[in-house]
Amino acid sequence: MTFPQQKSRMNLTDERICHELSSQGWSIIDDFFSPTTLAQLTLDCQRGVSFRDLHQAGVGRGSQQAIEVTIRGDQIQWLEAGMTASTDSYLESMTRLRLMLNQKLFLGLESNENHVAKYPPGAFYQRHLDRFRDNDSRTVSSVFYMNPDWQPGHGGELRLHLDGLKHDISPLSNRLVLFISADIWHEVLPTHRIRWSLTGWFKRRQ
Ligand code: OGA
Ligand code: MN
């Protein structure tokens, strides 16, 4: 499936994304999908993760992984190809974005992985870097938000820590945030409403 509206918007913003990622390390793209695609994706993600596959997110990698709700309180489900048409479209969009980043910034990104994340009220994710200590393959992080009617008082901002300055980003529906995984310290502030996102990583060979 292709989404012409989304494709043309992507072309218009490619230059800006690349410029911002290379100059400041992060970039925000609003109105990423068409309203219909956004609505279907939001529905599918919420329906999918209310199933049995939703599990408490861990901290760390492989056998070192541990559940630490004092560090992160989200519940996640990894996306696989073939789950729903809308999640497949999301994966395809991320793949197109990956190829664009390779073409323009020569990042050599080989794959992308994504999970749905649900933050129940009260959940947060403490300040961290997305790159693991023993594995440097995560190169660009992506977060896409699906929270209709999000208000300033609902919390749940993505806080970027930029050379001592804080920059808060609201988890508004149809907003995609990209940042350099190795450089940008960030956290999710406590949310007061259920907060939905699709979080992913564009990865290089280790
Ligand atoms: C993460 C993360 C940010 C967000 O899952 O690693 O930092 O805004 N998420 O959900
Ligand atoms: Mn993170």
mmCIF file of C-alpha atoms and ligand atoms in Angstrom:
data_model
loop_
_atom_site.group_PDB
_atom_site.id
_atom_site.type_symbol
_atom_site.label_atom_id
_atom_site.label_comp_id
_atom_site.label_asym_id
_atom_site.label_seq_id
_atom_site.Cartn_x
_atom_site.Cartn_y
_atom_site.Cartn_z
ATOM 1 C CA MET A 1 0.000 0.000 0.000
ATOM 2 C CA THR A 2 1.258 3.509 -0.740
ATOM 3 C CA PHE A 3 0.169 6.857 0.629
ATOM 4 C CA PRO A 4 0.747 9.594 -1.942
ATOM 5 C CA GLN A 5 0.055 12.395 0.536
ATOM 6 C CA GLN A 6 2.584 11.064 2.969
ATOM 7 C CA LYS A 7 5.157 10.423 0.242
ATOM 8 C CA SER A 8 5.079 13.949 -1.143
ATOM 9 C CA ARG A 9 5.280 15.422 2.336
ATOM 10 C CA MET A 10 8.303 13.240 3.044
ATOM 11 C CA ASN A 11 10.005 14.544 -0.103
ATOM 12 C CA LEU A 12 9.407 18.123 0.943
ATOM 13 C CA THR A 13 10.839 17.553 4.403
ATOM 14 C CA ASP A 14 13.778 15.250 3.556
ATOM 15 C CA GLU A 15 16.189 18.166 3.327
ATOM 16 C CA ARG A 16 15.098 19.620 6.650
ATOM 17 C CA ILE A 17 15.279 16.257 8.460
ATOM 18 C CA CYS A 18 18.820 15.663 7.209
ATOM 19 C CA HIS A 19 19.929 19.186 7.990
ATOM 20 C CA GLU A 20 18.517 19.074 11.533
ATOM 21 C CA LEU A 21 19.821 15.597 12.301
ATOM 22 C CA SER A 22 23.336 16.524 11.224
ATOM 23 C CA SER A 23 23.413 20.006 12.764
ATOM 24 C CA GLN A 24 21.502 19.563 16.061
ATOM 25 C CA GLY A 25 20.994 15.787 16.364
ATOM 26 C CA TRP A 26 17.192 15.746 16.382
ATOM 27 C CA SER A 27 14.220 16.612 14.177
ATOM 28 C CA ILE A 28 10.418 16.777 14.478
ATOM 29 C CA ILE A 29 8.051 15.935 11.626
ATOM 30 C CA ASP A 30 4.386 16.804 12.244
ATOM 31 C CA ASP A 31 1.426 15.557 10.180
ATOM 32 C CA PHE A 32 3.416 12.512 9.165
ATOM 33 C CA PHE A 33 0.497 10.391 7.896
ATOM 34 C CA SER A 34 -2.801 11.150 6.215
ATOM 35 C CA PRO A 35 -5.704 11.383 8.726
ATOM 36 C CA THR A 36 -7.175 8.035 7.595
ATOM 37 C CA THR A 37 -3.896 6.159 7.949
ATOM 38 C CA LEU A 38 -3.282 7.753 11.338
ATOM 39 C CA ALA A 39 -6.753 6.761 12.568
ATOM 40 C CA GLN A 40 -6.332 3.141 11.440
ATOM 41 C CA LEU A 41 -2.818 2.857 12.872
ATOM 42 C CA THR A 42 -3.951 4.271 16.210
ATOM 43 C CA LEU A 43 -6.836 1.822 16.354
ATOM 44 C CA ASP A 44 -4.737 -1.190 15.354
ATOM 45 C CA CYS A 45 -1.989 -0.428 17.851
ATOM 46 C CA GLN A 46 -4.406 0.044 20.723
ATOM 47 C CA ARG A 47 -6.336 -3.077 19.793
ATOM 48 C CA GLY A 48 -3.198 -5.154 19.216
ATOM 49 C CA VAL A 49 -1.502 -4.346 22.460
ATOM 50 C CA SER A 50 -4.589 -4.871 24.567
ATOM 51 C CA PHE A 51 -4.046 -8.534 23.688
ATOM 52 C CA ARG A 52 -1.856 -11.033 25.524
ATOM 53 C CA ASP A 53 1.356 -10.028 23.704
ATOM 54 C CA LEU A 54 1.702 -6.770 25.598
ATOM 55 C CA HIS A 55 4.426 -7.086 28.202
ATOM 56 C CA GLN A 56 6.222 -4.909 30.684
ATOM 57 C CA ALA A 57 9.298 -3.367 29.051
ATOM 58 C CA GLY A 58 12.709 -4.368 30.375
ATOM 59 C CA VAL A 59 15.933 -2.448 30.865
ATOM 60 C CA GLY A 60 19.185 -3.656 29.284
ATOM 61 C CA ARG A 61 19.779 -6.276 26.634
ATOM 62 C CA GLY A 62 19.514 -10.077 26.329
ATOM 63 C CA SER A 63 20.177 -12.035 29.511
ATOM 64 C CA GLN A 64 20.980 -8.774 31.323
ATOM 65 C CA GLN A 65 17.416 -7.585 30.859
ATOM 66 C CA ALA A 66 15.399 -6.746 33.958
ATOM 67 C CA ILE A 67 11.985 -5.289 34.719
ATOM 68 C CA GLU A 68 12.515 -1.970 36.507
ATOM 69 C CA VAL A 69 9.315 0.061 36.696
ATOM 70 C CA THR A 70 11.251 2.659 38.673
ATOM 71 C CA ILE A 71 13.292 3.253 35.488
ATOM 72 C CA ARG A 72 10.609 2.712 32.841
ATOM 73 C CA GLY A 73 6.916 1.959 33.215
ATOM 74 C CA ASP A 74 5.823 1.286 29.666
ATOM 75 C CA GLN A 75 4.385 -1.898 28.187
ATOM 76 C CA ILE A 76 5.519 -2.869 24.725
ATOM 77 C CA GLN A 77 4.852 -5.103 21.776
ATOM 78 C CA TRP A 78 7.353 -5.517 18.933
ATOM 79 C CA LEU A 79 5.987 -5.018 15.428
ATOM 80 C CA GLU A 80 6.366 -7.835 12.967
ATOM 81 C CA ALA A 81 5.521 -7.808 9.273
ATOM 82 C CA GLY A 82 1.988 -9.027 8.562
ATOM 83 C CA MET A 83 0.313 -7.982 11.818
ATOM 84 C CA THR A 84 -2.069 -5.421 10.271
ATOM 85 C CA ALA A 85 -2.131 -3.367 7.053
ATOM 86 C CA SER A 86 -1.539 -0.140 8.985
ATOM 87 C CA THR A 87 1.423 -1.440 10.996
ATOM 88 C CA ASP A 88 2.898 -2.797 7.751
ATOM 89 C CA SER A 89 2.509 0.705 6.257
ATOM 90 C CA TYR A 90 4.303 2.109 9.269
ATOM 91 C CA LEU A 91 7.170 -0.354 8.816
ATOM 92 C CA GLU A 92 7.349 0.521 5.100
ATOM 93 C CA SER A 93 7.466 4.239 5.898
ATOM 94 C CA MET A 94 10.306 3.645 8.333
ATOM 95 C CA THR A 95 12.156 1.616 5.720
ATOM 96 C CA ARG A 96 11.731 4.447 3.177
ATOM 97 C CA LEU A 97 13.029 6.886 5.771
ATOM 98 C CA ARG A 98 16.016 4.627 6.456
ATOM 99 C CA LEU A 99 16.923 4.436 2.765
ATOM 100 C CA MET A 100 16.581 8.232 2.457
ATOM 101 C CA LEU A 101 18.913 8.748 5.444
ATOM 102 C CA ASN A 102 21.422 6.368 3.875
ATOM 103 C CA GLN A 103 21.252 8.126 0.549
ATOM 104 C CA LYS A 104 21.640 11.651 1.915
ATOM 105 C CA LEU A 105 23.686 11.202 5.080
ATOM 106 C CA PHE A 106 25.585 7.981 4.238
ATOM 107 C CA LEU A 107 24.624 6.419 7.555
ATOM 108 C CA GLY A 108 24.844 2.801 6.378
ATOM 109 C CA LEU A 109 21.664 1.833 8.247
ATOM 110 C CA GLU A 110 20.904 -1.837 7.631
ATOM 111 C CA SER A 111 17.622 -2.425 9.429
ATOM 112 C CA ASN A 112 14.879 -0.880 11.512
ATOM 113 C CA GLU A 113 12.979 -2.312 14.472
ATOM 114 C CA ASN A 114 9.864 -0.860 16.098
ATOM 115 C CA HIS A 115 7.600 -1.501 19.041
ATOM 116 C CA VAL A 116 4.274 -0.178 20.228
ATOM 117 C CA ALA A 117 4.549 1.364 23.683
ATOM 118 C CA LYS A 118 1.720 2.019 26.099
ATOM 119 C CA TYR A 119 2.447 4.191 29.132
ATOM 120 C CA PRO A 120 -0.341 3.820 31.703
ATOM 121 C CA PRO A 121 -1.122 6.856 33.891
ATOM 122 C CA GLY A 122 1.800 7.470 36.251
ATOM 123 C CA ALA A 123 4.357 5.785 33.979
ATOM 124 C CA PHE A 124 7.590 7.478 32.904
ATOM 125 C CA TYR A 125 11.005 6.564 31.520
ATOM 126 C CA GLN A 126 14.014 7.983 33.320
ATOM 127 C CA ARG A 127 16.784 9.872 31.552
ATOM 128 C CA HIS A 128 18.770 7.537 29.283
ATOM 129 C CA LEU A 129 20.638 7.032 26.011
ATOM 130 C CA ASP A 130 19.160 4.552 23.526
ATOM 131 C CA ARG A 131 22.501 3.002 22.665
ATOM 132 C CA PHE A 132 23.436 -0.085 24.697
ATOM 133 C CA ARG A 133 26.837 -0.184 26.380
ATOM 134 C CA ASP A 134 27.837 -3.429 24.631
ATOM 135 C CA ASN A 135 26.172 -2.850 21.249
ATOM 136 C CA ASP A 136 26.480 0.305 19.165
ATOM 137 C CA SER A 137 24.167 -0.684 16.313
ATOM 138 C CA ARG A 138 21.303 1.683 17.254
ATOM 139 C CA THR A 139 22.074 4.836 15.284
ATOM 140 C CA VAL A 140 18.887 6.868 14.811
ATOM 141 C CA SER A 141 15.898 6.648 17.199
ATOM 142 C CA SER A 142 12.337 7.321 16.108
ATOM 143 C CA VAL A 143 9.206 7.949 18.154
ATOM 144 C CA PHE A 144 5.767 8.344 16.599
ATOM 145 C CA TYR A 145 2.856 9.456 18.785
ATOM 146 C CA MET A 146 -0.817 8.447 18.659
ATOM 147 C CA ASN A 147 -2.552 10.569 21.317
ATOM 148 C CA PRO A 148 -5.554 12.483 20.003
ATOM 149 C CA ASP A 149 -6.468 15.655 21.921
ATOM 150 C CA TRP A 150 -3.337 15.659 24.066
ATOM 151 C CA GLN A 151 -3.310 18.690 26.356
ATOM 152 C CA PRO A 152 -0.377 20.409 28.099
ATOM 153 C CA GLY A 153 -1.650 19.201 31.497
ATOM 154 C CA HIS A 154 -1.554 15.551 30.444
ATOM 155 C CA GLY A 155 2.222 15.308 30.963
ATOM 156 C CA GLY A 156 4.116 12.574 29.149
ATOM 157 C CA GLU A 157 6.456 14.961 27.320
ATOM 158 C CA LEU A 158 9.588 13.635 25.684
ATOM 159 C CA ARG A 159 12.322 15.682 27.343
ATOM 160 C CA LEU A 160 15.568 16.063 25.412
ATOM 161 C CA HIS A 161 18.659 17.057 27.391
ATOM 162 C CA LEU A 162 20.713 19.222 25.058
ATOM 163 C CA ASP A 163 24.018 20.453 26.532
ATOM 164 C CA GLY A 164 22.363 21.244 29.838
ATOM 165 C CA LEU A 165 19.236 22.707 28.235
ATOM 166 C CA LYS A 166 15.912 20.921 28.475
ATOM 167 C CA HIS A 167 13.657 20.740 25.458
ATOM 168 C CA ASP A 168 10.181 19.260 26.002
ATOM 169 C CA ILE A 169 8.195 17.757 23.140
ATOM 170 C CA SER A 170 4.485 16.951 23.532
ATOM 171 C CA PRO A 171 3.418 13.470 22.370
ATOM 172 C CA LEU A 172 0.934 14.878 19.846
ATOM 173 C CA SER A 173 -0.810 12.579 17.402
ATOM 174 C CA ASN A 174 0.833 12.245 14.001
ATOM 175 C CA ARG A 175 4.173 13.623 15.257
ATOM 176 C CA LEU A 176 7.401 11.770 14.481
ATOM 177 C CA VAL A 177 10.573 12.622 16.393
ATOM 178 C CA LEU A 178 13.983 11.466 15.197
ATOM 179 C CA PHE A 179 17.264 11.763 17.090
ATOM 180 C CA ILE A 180 20.801 10.425 17.081
ATOM 181 C CA SER A 181 20.768 7.453 19.472
ATOM 182 C CA ALA A 182 24.341 7.807 20.723
ATOM 183 C CA ASP A 183 24.174 11.546 21.425
ATOM 184 C CA ILE A 184 20.786 12.584 22.744
ATOM 185 C CA TRP A 185 20.027 11.981 26.430
ATOM 186 C CA HIS A 186 16.279 11.952 26.920
ATOM 187 C CA GLU A 187 13.444 10.887 29.211
ATOM 188 C CA VAL A 188 9.664 10.535 29.242
ATOM 189 C CA LEU A 189 8.042 12.687 31.929
ATOM 190 C CA PRO A 190 5.281 11.078 34.027
ATOM 191 C CA THR A 191 2.090 10.832 32.035
ATOM 192 C CA HIS A 192 -1.365 11.467 33.485
ATOM 193 C CA ARG A 193 -3.236 9.796 30.627
ATOM 194 C CA ILE A 194 -2.612 6.585 28.723
ATOM 195 C CA ARG A 195 0.123 7.504 26.265
ATOM 196 C CA TRP A 196 0.595 5.611 22.982
ATOM 197 C CA SER A 197 3.661 5.608 20.758
ATOM 198 C CA LEU A 198 5.621 3.600 18.235
ATOM 199 C CA THR A 199 9.289 3.645 19.136
ATOM 200 C CA GLY A 200 11.994 2.395 16.830
ATOM 201 C CA TRP A 201 15.646 2.285 15.956
ATOM 202 C CA PHE A 202 17.494 2.444 12.666
ATOM 203 C CA LYS A 203 20.466 0.150 13.082
ATOM 204 C CA ARG A 204 23.922 -0.186 11.601
ATOM 205 C CA ARG A 205 25.931 -3.386 11.481
ATOM 206 C CA GLN A 206 27.767 -3.731 14.810
HETATM 207 C C1 OGA B 1 12.332 4.829 24.478
HETATM 208 C C2 OGA B 1 12.013 6.271 24.605
HETATM 209 C C3 OGA B 1 10.544 8.121 24.148
HETATM 210 C C4 OGA B 1 9.084 8.440 24.016
HETATM 211 O O1 OGA B 1 11.412 4.017 24.341
HETATM 212 O O2 OGA B 1 13.533 4.497 24.509
HETATM 213 O O3 OGA B 1 12.896 7.013 24.961
HETATM 214 O O4 OGA B 1 8.785 9.637 23.859
HETATM 215 N N1 OGA B 1 10.795 6.725 24.256
HETATM 216 O O5 OGA B 1 8.261 7.535 24.078
HETATM 217 MN MN MN B 2 14.806 6.176 24.608
#
